[in-house]
């Protein structure tokens, strides 16, 4: 019987042993409208026609209605099954299919058809592939650049933990405009939230991007409401700045199912505003810190502000 990824137990077999935890009722500031409208349907149709996966759907992003209605979608390449089993993530876990050599071209065609000024391309982790999928990511960047030379490209990459240094070099050599890799949470929560990853490896990955290409924008984000305290969030900010990260995103963690990591609490908008103020004070060129902030939310507008902030910094 084929696996049905719409069924949570088959989508997340690694979480079957986890105890169920009740999901906290969402406060008013975290509620969003159900996706609808002609723009949403048109974007959805383009994704289906090109047989593309989006992180908007796979990760259950709360902003999918708003973004798709404006023709914005975050492409998720290298399949819809991840080799990692992070306890916060709604992307399916297991053994993925082989990489699709035609996917870079389909992504490029979809970006062209959507008429995007800025596109975010992310992926599952592919620990089953020698280079972690680095060459596939690079091919997707090049194909998109060829089809839409005026579109700026942001990649949200895996950590390439089990790969040699050439994996990261391959992606950077393809020259995305923004290199994003999320730390996701504070280091003390990695064993329970991101057990297959290593905090300082991810931090070093971001730092090395700048060493390979000092002109490339770097970006990283974390979720709050997982059990962290404010001091640890400020430490992550300091660590990111030490790695010369340009752009930080901070958003509220939302629990996908009762077997995922529990929401510790819903962080108030006032606390997010305090985090934003602190991040600006630490020297980030761009900051997005709101309950509904996600890595690719308003990414195009934020990229324009990021570029303007760097221009202003070096003009002064």
mmCIF file of C-alpha atoms in Angstrom:
data_model
loop_
_atom_site.group_PDB
_atom_site.id
_atom_site.type_symbol
_atom_site.label_atom_id
_atom_site.label_comp_id
_atom_site.label_asym_id
_atom_site.label_seq_id
_atom_site.Cartn_x
_atom_site.Cartn_y
_atom_site.Cartn_z
ATOM 1 C CA UNK A 1 0.000 0.000 0.000
ATOM 2 C CA UNK A 2 1.524 3.375 -0.994
ATOM 3 C CA UNK A 3 2.299 5.911 1.696
ATOM 4 C CA UNK A 4 -0.315 8.671 2.079
ATOM 5 C CA UNK A 5 1.391 11.886 3.210
ATOM 6 C CA UNK A 6 -1.976 13.436 4.017
ATOM 7 C CA UNK A 7 -2.285 11.081 6.999
ATOM 8 C CA UNK A 8 -0.226 12.430 9.952
ATOM 9 C CA UNK A 9 0.827 8.960 11.142
ATOM 10 C CA UNK A 10 2.263 8.149 7.703
ATOM 11 C CA UNK A 11 3.626 11.643 7.198
ATOM 12 C CA UNK A 12 5.554 11.573 10.482
ATOM 13 C CA UNK A 13 6.328 7.929 11.377
ATOM 14 C CA UNK A 14 9.266 9.068 13.528
ATOM 15 C CA UNK A 15 6.843 10.875 15.836
ATOM 16 C CA UNK A 16 4.587 7.866 16.480
ATOM 17 C CA UNK A 17 6.314 7.162 19.801
ATOM 18 C CA UNK A 18 6.017 10.727 21.024
ATOM 19 C CA UNK A 19 3.337 11.467 23.627
ATOM 20 C CA UNK A 20 0.421 13.584 22.512
ATOM 21 C CA UNK A 21 0.397 17.107 23.912
ATOM 22 C CA UNK A 22 -2.640 19.378 23.791
ATOM 23 C CA UNK A 23 -2.346 22.347 21.480
ATOM 24 C CA UNK A 24 -2.794 25.700 23.174
ATOM 25 C CA UNK A 25 -5.608 27.884 21.940
ATOM 26 C CA UNK A 26 -4.238 30.564 19.621
ATOM 27 C CA UNK A 27 -4.568 34.164 20.779
ATOM 28 C CA UNK A 28 -6.294 36.740 18.579
ATOM 29 C CA UNK A 29 -3.019 38.155 17.268
ATOM 30 C CA UNK A 30 -2.018 34.843 15.686
ATOM 31 C CA UNK A 31 -5.240 34.170 13.758
ATOM 32 C CA UNK A 32 -5.348 34.450 9.965
ATOM 33 C CA UNK A 33 -8.025 34.127 7.299
ATOM 34 C CA UNK A 34 -8.463 30.890 5.388
ATOM 35 C CA UNK A 35 -6.834 31.037 1.924
ATOM 36 C CA UNK A 36 -9.183 32.007 -0.920
ATOM 37 C CA UNK A 37 -9.596 34.342 -3.896
ATOM 38 C CA UNK A 38 -8.657 34.394 -7.567
ATOM 39 C CA UNK A 39 -4.994 35.243 -6.963
ATOM 40 C CA UNK A 40 -4.630 32.322 -4.563
ATOM 41 C CA UNK A 41 -6.260 29.924 -7.012
ATOM 42 C CA UNK A 42 -4.123 31.179 -9.918
ATOM 43 C CA UNK A 43 -0.888 30.640 -7.954
ATOM 44 C CA UNK A 44 -2.075 27.213 -6.850
ATOM 45 C CA UNK A 45 -2.820 26.258 -10.458
ATOM 46 C CA UNK A 46 0.679 27.282 -11.614
ATOM 47 C CA UNK A 47 2.222 25.173 -8.844
ATOM 48 C CA UNK A 48 0.100 22.157 -9.819
ATOM 49 C CA UNK A 49 0.704 22.566 -13.555
ATOM 50 C CA UNK A 50 4.475 22.564 -13.013
ATOM 51 C CA UNK A 51 4.286 19.698 -10.492
ATOM 52 C CA UNK A 52 6.045 21.780 -7.845
ATOM 53 C CA UNK A 53 6.112 21.478 -4.075
ATOM 54 C CA UNK A 54 5.935 24.565 -1.879
ATOM 55 C CA UNK A 55 7.011 24.945 1.717
ATOM 56 C CA UNK A 56 3.928 27.149 2.099
ATOM 57 C CA UNK A 57 1.760 24.022 1.982
ATOM 58 C CA UNK A 58 4.141 21.373 3.271
ATOM 59 C CA UNK A 59 5.079 23.306 6.422
ATOM 60 C CA UNK A 60 1.557 24.615 6.983
ATOM 61 C CA UNK A 61 2.548 28.286 6.815
ATOM 62 C CA UNK A 62 -0.145 30.586 8.255
ATOM 63 C CA UNK A 63 0.581 33.228 5.614
ATOM 64 C CA UNK A 64 -0.149 31.074 2.572
ATOM 65 C CA UNK A 65 -3.435 32.849 1.795
ATOM 66 C CA UNK A 66 -1.892 36.318 1.827
ATOM 67 C CA UNK A 67 1.231 35.376 -0.125
ATOM 68 C CA UNK A 68 -0.428 33.226 -2.790
ATOM 69 C CA UNK A 69 -3.131 35.836 -3.388
ATOM 70 C CA UNK A 70 -0.276 38.168 -4.400
ATOM 71 C CA UNK A 71 1.349 35.527 -6.617
ATOM 72 C CA UNK A 72 4.191 34.809 -4.181
ATOM 73 C CA UNK A 73 5.171 31.230 -3.368
ATOM 74 C CA UNK A 74 8.254 29.652 -1.822
ATOM 75 C CA UNK A 75 9.470 26.743 -3.938
ATOM 76 C CA UNK A 76 10.562 23.632 -2.042
ATOM 77 C CA UNK A 77 12.863 21.520 -4.169
ATOM 78 C CA UNK A 78 14.382 18.028 -3.953
ATOM 79 C CA UNK A 79 11.087 16.351 -3.118
ATOM 80 C CA UNK A 80 8.530 16.544 -0.339
ATOM 81 C CA UNK A 81 10.149 14.018 2.023
ATOM 82 C CA UNK A 82 12.962 15.101 4.358
ATOM 83 C CA UNK A 83 15.670 12.854 5.780
ATOM 84 C CA UNK A 84 15.570 14.716 9.121
ATOM 85 C CA UNK A 85 12.937 14.463 11.846
ATOM 86 C CA UNK A 86 12.934 17.850 13.567
ATOM 87 C CA UNK A 87 10.216 17.871 16.208
ATOM 88 C CA UNK A 88 8.815 21.261 15.161
ATOM 89 C CA UNK A 89 8.508 20.624 11.433
ATOM 90 C CA UNK A 90 5.446 19.529 9.453
ATOM 91 C CA UNK A 91 7.394 18.428 6.355
ATOM 92 C CA UNK A 92 7.132 14.655 5.873
ATOM 93 C CA UNK A 93 10.028 12.487 7.056
ATOM 94 C CA UNK A 94 11.448 9.325 5.522
ATOM 95 C CA UNK A 95 13.415 8.030 2.546
ATOM 96 C CA UNK A 96 13.020 10.434 -0.387
ATOM 97 C CA UNK A 97 12.806 9.570 -4.063
ATOM 98 C CA UNK A 98 15.745 10.230 -6.386
ATOM 99 C CA UNK A 99 16.383 13.840 -7.342
ATOM 100 C CA UNK A 100 14.375 15.008 -10.358
ATOM 101 C CA UNK A 101 16.781 16.342 -12.986
ATOM 102 C CA UNK A 102 13.961 18.290 -14.670
ATOM 103 C CA UNK A 103 12.922 20.139 -11.513
ATOM 104 C CA UNK A 104 15.278 23.146 -11.889
ATOM 105 C CA UNK A 105 13.715 23.898 -15.272
ATOM 106 C CA UNK A 106 10.169 23.598 -13.925
ATOM 107 C CA UNK A 107 10.978 25.966 -11.070
ATOM 108 C CA UNK A 108 12.482 28.447 -13.521
ATOM 109 C CA UNK A 109 9.385 28.264 -15.739
ATOM 110 C CA UNK A 110 7.045 28.804 -12.777
ATOM 111 C CA UNK A 111 9.036 31.829 -11.578
ATOM 112 C CA UNK A 112 8.826 33.283 -15.093
ATOM 113 C CA UNK A 113 5.086 32.634 -15.326
ATOM 114 C CA UNK A 114 4.428 34.162 -11.894
ATOM 115 C CA UNK A 115 6.430 37.233 -12.883
ATOM 116 C CA UNK A 116 8.273 37.320 -9.572
ATOM 117 C CA UNK A 117 10.668 40.146 -8.749
ATOM 118 C CA UNK A 118 12.088 38.055 -5.895
ATOM 119 C CA UNK A 119 11.865 34.297 -5.342
ATOM 120 C CA UNK A 120 12.685 32.136 -2.334
ATOM 121 C CA UNK A 121 13.864 28.594 -3.073
ATOM 122 C CA UNK A 122 14.131 26.209 -0.151
ATOM 123 C CA UNK A 123 14.512 22.458 0.145
ATOM 124 C CA UNK A 124 14.204 19.416 2.319
ATOM 125 C CA UNK A 125 17.356 17.957 3.865
ATOM 126 C CA UNK A 126 18.874 15.292 1.630
ATOM 127 C CA UNK A 127 21.360 13.418 3.787
ATOM 128 C CA UNK A 128 21.006 10.512 1.351
ATOM 129 C CA UNK A 129 22.824 12.478 -1.379
ATOM 130 C CA UNK A 130 26.609 12.859 -1.251
ATOM 131 C CA UNK A 131 26.586 16.651 -1.638
ATOM 132 C CA UNK A 132 23.358 17.177 0.315
ATOM 133 C CA UNK A 133 21.714 18.393 -2.875
ATOM 134 C CA UNK A 134 24.080 21.349 -3.297
ATOM 135 C CA UNK A 135 24.502 20.862 -7.047
ATOM 136 C CA UNK A 136 20.734 20.558 -7.508
ATOM 137 C CA UNK A 137 20.235 23.843 -5.644
ATOM 138 C CA UNK A 138 22.910 25.495 -7.779
ATOM 139 C CA UNK A 139 21.288 24.204 -10.976
ATOM 140 C CA UNK A 140 17.951 25.644 -9.841
ATOM 141 C CA UNK A 141 19.552 29.030 -9.183
ATOM 142 C CA UNK A 142 21.205 29.059 -12.615
ATOM 143 C CA UNK A 143 18.053 27.934 -14.441
ATOM 144 C CA UNK A 144 15.966 30.583 -12.697
ATOM 145 C CA UNK A 145 18.552 33.271 -13.435
ATOM 146 C CA UNK A 146 18.590 32.251 -17.097
ATOM 147 C CA UNK A 147 14.798 32.400 -17.469
ATOM 148 C CA UNK A 148 14.262 35.479 -15.287
ATOM 149 C CA UNK A 149 17.472 37.544 -15.236
ATOM 150 C CA UNK A 150 15.733 40.425 -13.447
ATOM 151 C CA UNK A 151 14.510 38.281 -10.547
ATOM 152 C CA UNK A 152 16.503 38.323 -7.330
ATOM 153 C CA UNK A 153 17.011 34.864 -5.827
ATOM 154 C CA UNK A 154 17.034 33.859 -2.179
ATOM 155 C CA UNK A 155 17.931 30.325 -1.153
ATOM 156 C CA UNK A 156 17.035 28.764 2.192
ATOM 157 C CA UNK A 157 19.419 25.842 2.420
ATOM 158 C CA UNK A 158 20.012 22.717 4.496
ATOM 159 C CA UNK A 159 23.049 22.639 6.805
ATOM 160 C CA UNK A 160 25.151 20.231 4.651
ATOM 161 C CA UNK A 161 26.219 18.653 7.945
ATOM 162 C CA UNK A 162 27.387 15.384 6.414
ATOM 163 C CA UNK A 163 29.098 16.928 3.380
ATOM 164 C CA UNK A 164 32.524 18.280 2.576
ATOM 165 C CA UNK A 165 33.161 22.029 2.308
ATOM 166 C CA UNK A 166 32.686 21.910 -1.449
ATOM 167 C CA UNK A 167 28.905 21.554 -0.990
ATOM 168 C CA UNK A 168 28.530 25.063 0.402
ATOM 169 C CA UNK A 169 31.059 26.369 -2.115
ATOM 170 C CA UNK A 170 28.898 25.007 -4.955
ATOM 171 C CA UNK A 171 25.819 26.920 -3.772
ATOM 172 C CA UNK A 172 27.691 30.161 -3.125
ATOM 173 C CA UNK A 173 29.386 29.937 -6.551
ATOM 174 C CA UNK A 174 25.910 29.977 -8.159
ATOM 175 C CA UNK A 175 25.568 33.474 -6.669
ATOM 176 C CA UNK A 176 22.134 33.697 -5.076
ATOM 177 C CA UNK A 177 21.345 37.228 -3.934
ATOM 178 C CA UNK A 178 20.521 36.055 -0.409
ATOM 179 C CA UNK A 179 21.851 32.980 1.376
ATOM 180 C CA UNK A 180 19.491 31.959 4.181
ATOM 181 C CA UNK A 181 19.977 29.150 6.660
ATOM 182 C CA UNK A 182 17.804 29.081 9.763
ATOM 183 C CA UNK A 183 19.201 28.340 13.206
ATOM 184 C CA UNK A 184 15.553 27.685 14.181
ATOM 185 C CA UNK A 185 16.009 27.836 17.975
ATOM 186 C CA UNK A 186 18.436 28.540 20.805
ATOM 187 C CA UNK A 187 21.346 26.100 21.291
ATOM 188 C CA UNK A 188 20.016 24.637 24.533
ATOM 189 C CA UNK A 189 16.894 23.352 22.768
ATOM 190 C CA UNK A 190 18.661 21.672 19.835
ATOM 191 C CA UNK A 191 18.562 18.145 21.356
ATOM 192 C CA UNK A 192 14.761 18.275 21.662
ATOM 193 C CA UNK A 193 13.849 20.544 18.724
ATOM 194 C CA UNK A 194 16.467 19.942 16.026
ATOM 195 C CA UNK A 195 18.152 16.665 17.063
ATOM 196 C CA UNK A 196 19.748 15.939 13.680
ATOM 197 C CA UNK A 197 21.531 19.300 13.508
ATOM 198 C CA UNK A 198 24.333 21.118 15.341
ATOM 199 C CA UNK A 199 23.964 24.754 16.390
ATOM 200 C CA UNK A 200 27.585 25.795 15.946
ATOM 201 C CA UNK A 201 27.867 23.984 12.619
ATOM 202 C CA UNK A 202 24.901 26.005 11.307
ATOM 203 C CA UNK A 203 26.403 29.195 12.689
ATOM 204 C CA UNK A 204 29.728 28.427 11.059
ATOM 205 C CA UNK A 205 27.974 27.712 7.753
ATOM 206 C CA UNK A 206 26.591 31.261 7.733
ATOM 207 C CA UNK A 207 29.947 32.732 8.678
ATOM 208 C CA UNK A 208 31.684 30.825 5.893
ATOM 209 C CA UNK A 209 29.303 32.193 3.267
ATOM 210 C CA UNK A 210 30.665 35.657 4.051
ATOM 211 C CA UNK A 211 34.224 34.373 3.847
ATOM 212 C CA UNK A 212 33.528 32.892 0.410
ATOM 213 C CA UNK A 213 31.665 35.970 -0.851
ATOM 214 C CA UNK A 214 31.656 39.072 1.392
ATOM 215 C CA UNK A 215 29.111 40.767 -0.908
ATOM 216 C CA UNK A 216 26.429 38.094 -0.475
ATOM 217 C CA UNK A 217 23.600 38.884 1.924
ATOM 218 C CA UNK A 218 23.130 36.338 4.696
ATOM 219 C CA UNK A 219 19.954 35.688 6.614
ATOM 220 C CA UNK A 220 18.848 33.439 9.461
ATOM 221 C CA UNK A 221 15.847 32.996 11.687
ATOM 222 C CA UNK A 222 14.543 31.443 14.859
ATOM 223 C CA UNK A 223 11.170 30.550 16.313
ATOM 224 C CA UNK A 224 10.110 31.539 19.813
ATOM 225 C CA UNK A 225 7.574 29.867 22.070
ATOM 226 C CA UNK A 226 9.481 26.576 22.170
ATOM 227 C CA UNK A 227 10.709 26.978 25.756
ATOM 228 C CA UNK A 228 13.574 29.452 25.329
ATOM 229 C CA UNK A 229 14.135 32.469 27.582
ATOM 230 C CA UNK A 230 14.903 36.032 26.541
ATOM 231 C CA UNK A 231 18.565 35.835 27.495
ATOM 232 C CA UNK A 232 19.121 32.871 25.165
ATOM 233 C CA UNK A 233 17.391 34.708 22.288
ATOM 234 C CA UNK A 234 19.704 37.679 22.810
ATOM 235 C CA UNK A 235 22.671 35.288 22.792
ATOM 236 C CA UNK A 236 21.569 33.913 19.418
ATOM 237 C CA UNK A 237 21.398 37.470 18.091
ATOM 238 C CA UNK A 238 24.949 38.094 19.302
ATOM 239 C CA UNK A 239 26.142 34.823 17.755
ATOM 240 C CA UNK A 240 24.557 35.756 14.420
ATOM 241 C CA UNK A 241 26.178 39.170 14.435
ATOM 242 C CA UNK A 242 29.555 37.595 15.256
ATOM 243 C CA UNK A 243 29.024 35.487 12.099
ATOM 244 C CA UNK A 244 28.208 38.709 10.177
ATOM 245 C CA UNK A 245 24.593 37.725 9.464
ATOM 246 C CA UNK A 246 22.769 40.651 7.844
ATOM 247 C CA UNK A 247 19.114 39.786 8.363
ATOM 248 C CA UNK A 248 17.331 38.109 11.291
ATOM 249 C CA UNK A 249 13.759 36.806 11.379
ATOM 250 C CA UNK A 250 11.939 35.898 14.600
ATOM 251 C CA UNK A 251 8.467 34.342 14.543
ATOM 252 C CA UNK A 252 6.056 32.424 16.749
ATOM 253 C CA UNK A 253 6.291 28.627 16.699
ATOM 254 C CA UNK A 254 2.978 26.957 15.866
ATOM 255 C CA UNK A 255 2.482 23.280 16.693
ATOM 256 C CA UNK A 256 1.435 21.321 13.565
ATOM 257 C CA UNK A 257 0.010 18.242 15.351
ATOM 258 C CA UNK A 258 -0.400 16.940 18.873
ATOM 259 C CA UNK A 259 2.744 14.791 18.461
ATOM 260 C CA UNK A 260 5.000 17.674 17.481
ATOM 261 C CA UNK A 261 6.955 19.740 19.973
ATOM 262 C CA UNK A 262 4.515 21.520 22.249
ATOM 263 C CA UNK A 263 4.056 25.297 22.198
ATOM 264 C CA UNK A 264 5.493 26.516 25.486
ATOM 265 C CA UNK A 265 3.670 29.841 25.209
ATOM 266 C CA UNK A 266 2.471 32.447 22.753
ATOM 267 C CA UNK A 267 4.883 35.358 22.803
ATOM 268 C CA UNK A 268 3.087 38.695 22.891
ATOM 269 C CA UNK A 269 3.413 41.352 20.165
ATOM 270 C CA UNK A 270 5.041 43.611 22.780
ATOM 271 C CA UNK A 271 7.804 41.047 23.357
ATOM 272 C CA UNK A 272 8.354 40.741 19.622
ATOM 273 C CA UNK A 273 8.690 44.521 19.423
ATOM 274 C CA UNK A 274 11.325 44.353 22.176
ATOM 275 C CA UNK A 275 13.247 41.673 20.264
ATOM 276 C CA UNK A 276 13.070 43.799 17.122
ATOM 277 C CA UNK A 277 14.425 46.847 18.928
ATOM 278 C CA UNK A 278 17.254 44.796 20.439
ATOM 279 C CA UNK A 279 18.177 43.294 17.059
ATOM 280 C CA UNK A 280 18.395 46.710 15.398
ATOM 281 C CA UNK A 281 20.595 47.819 18.278
ATOM 282 C CA UNK A 282 22.959 44.899 17.685
ATOM 283 C CA UNK A 283 23.624 46.044 14.118
ATOM 284 C CA UNK A 284 21.504 43.867 11.810
ATOM 285 C CA UNK A 285 20.815 45.491 8.443
ATOM 286 C CA UNK A 286 17.278 44.057 8.402
ATOM 287 C CA UNK A 287 14.993 42.702 11.136
ATOM 288 C CA UNK A 288 11.585 41.047 10.980
ATOM 289 C CA UNK A 289 10.166 40.063 14.374
ATOM 290 C CA UNK A 290 6.414 39.515 14.610
ATOM 291 C CA UNK A 291 4.199 36.573 15.596
ATOM 292 C CA UNK A 292 3.524 35.699 11.943
ATOM 293 C CA UNK A 293 7.069 36.304 10.653
ATOM 294 C CA UNK A 294 8.411 33.424 8.590
ATOM 295 C CA UNK A 295 11.631 33.171 6.572
ATOM 296 C CA UNK A 296 10.033 34.009 3.245
ATOM 297 C CA UNK A 297 7.188 36.243 4.441
ATOM 298 C CA UNK A 298 7.410 39.579 2.565
ATOM 299 C CA UNK A 299 10.867 38.446 1.424
ATOM 300 C CA UNK A 300 10.846 40.597 -1.708
ATOM 301 C CA UNK A 301 10.013 43.826 0.105
ATOM 302 C CA UNK A 302 12.489 42.962 2.840
ATOM 303 C CA UNK A 303 15.231 42.340 0.279
ATOM 304 C CA UNK A 304 14.728 45.827 -1.144
ATOM 305 C CA UNK A 305 15.035 47.298 2.358
ATOM 306 C CA UNK A 306 18.082 45.136 3.059
ATOM 307 C CA UNK A 307 19.853 46.377 -0.041
ATOM 308 C CA UNK A 308 18.944 49.982 0.724
ATOM 309 C CA UNK A 309 20.228 49.626 4.288
ATOM 310 C CA UNK A 310 23.607 48.369 3.082
ATOM 311 C CA UNK A 311 23.862 51.120 0.481
ATOM 312 C CA UNK A 312 23.106 53.707 3.158
ATOM 313 C CA UNK A 313 25.611 52.148 5.560
ATOM 314 C CA UNK A 314 28.502 52.369 3.098
ATOM 315 C CA UNK A 315 27.467 55.755 1.720
ATOM 316 C CA UNK A 316 27.769 57.364 5.155
#
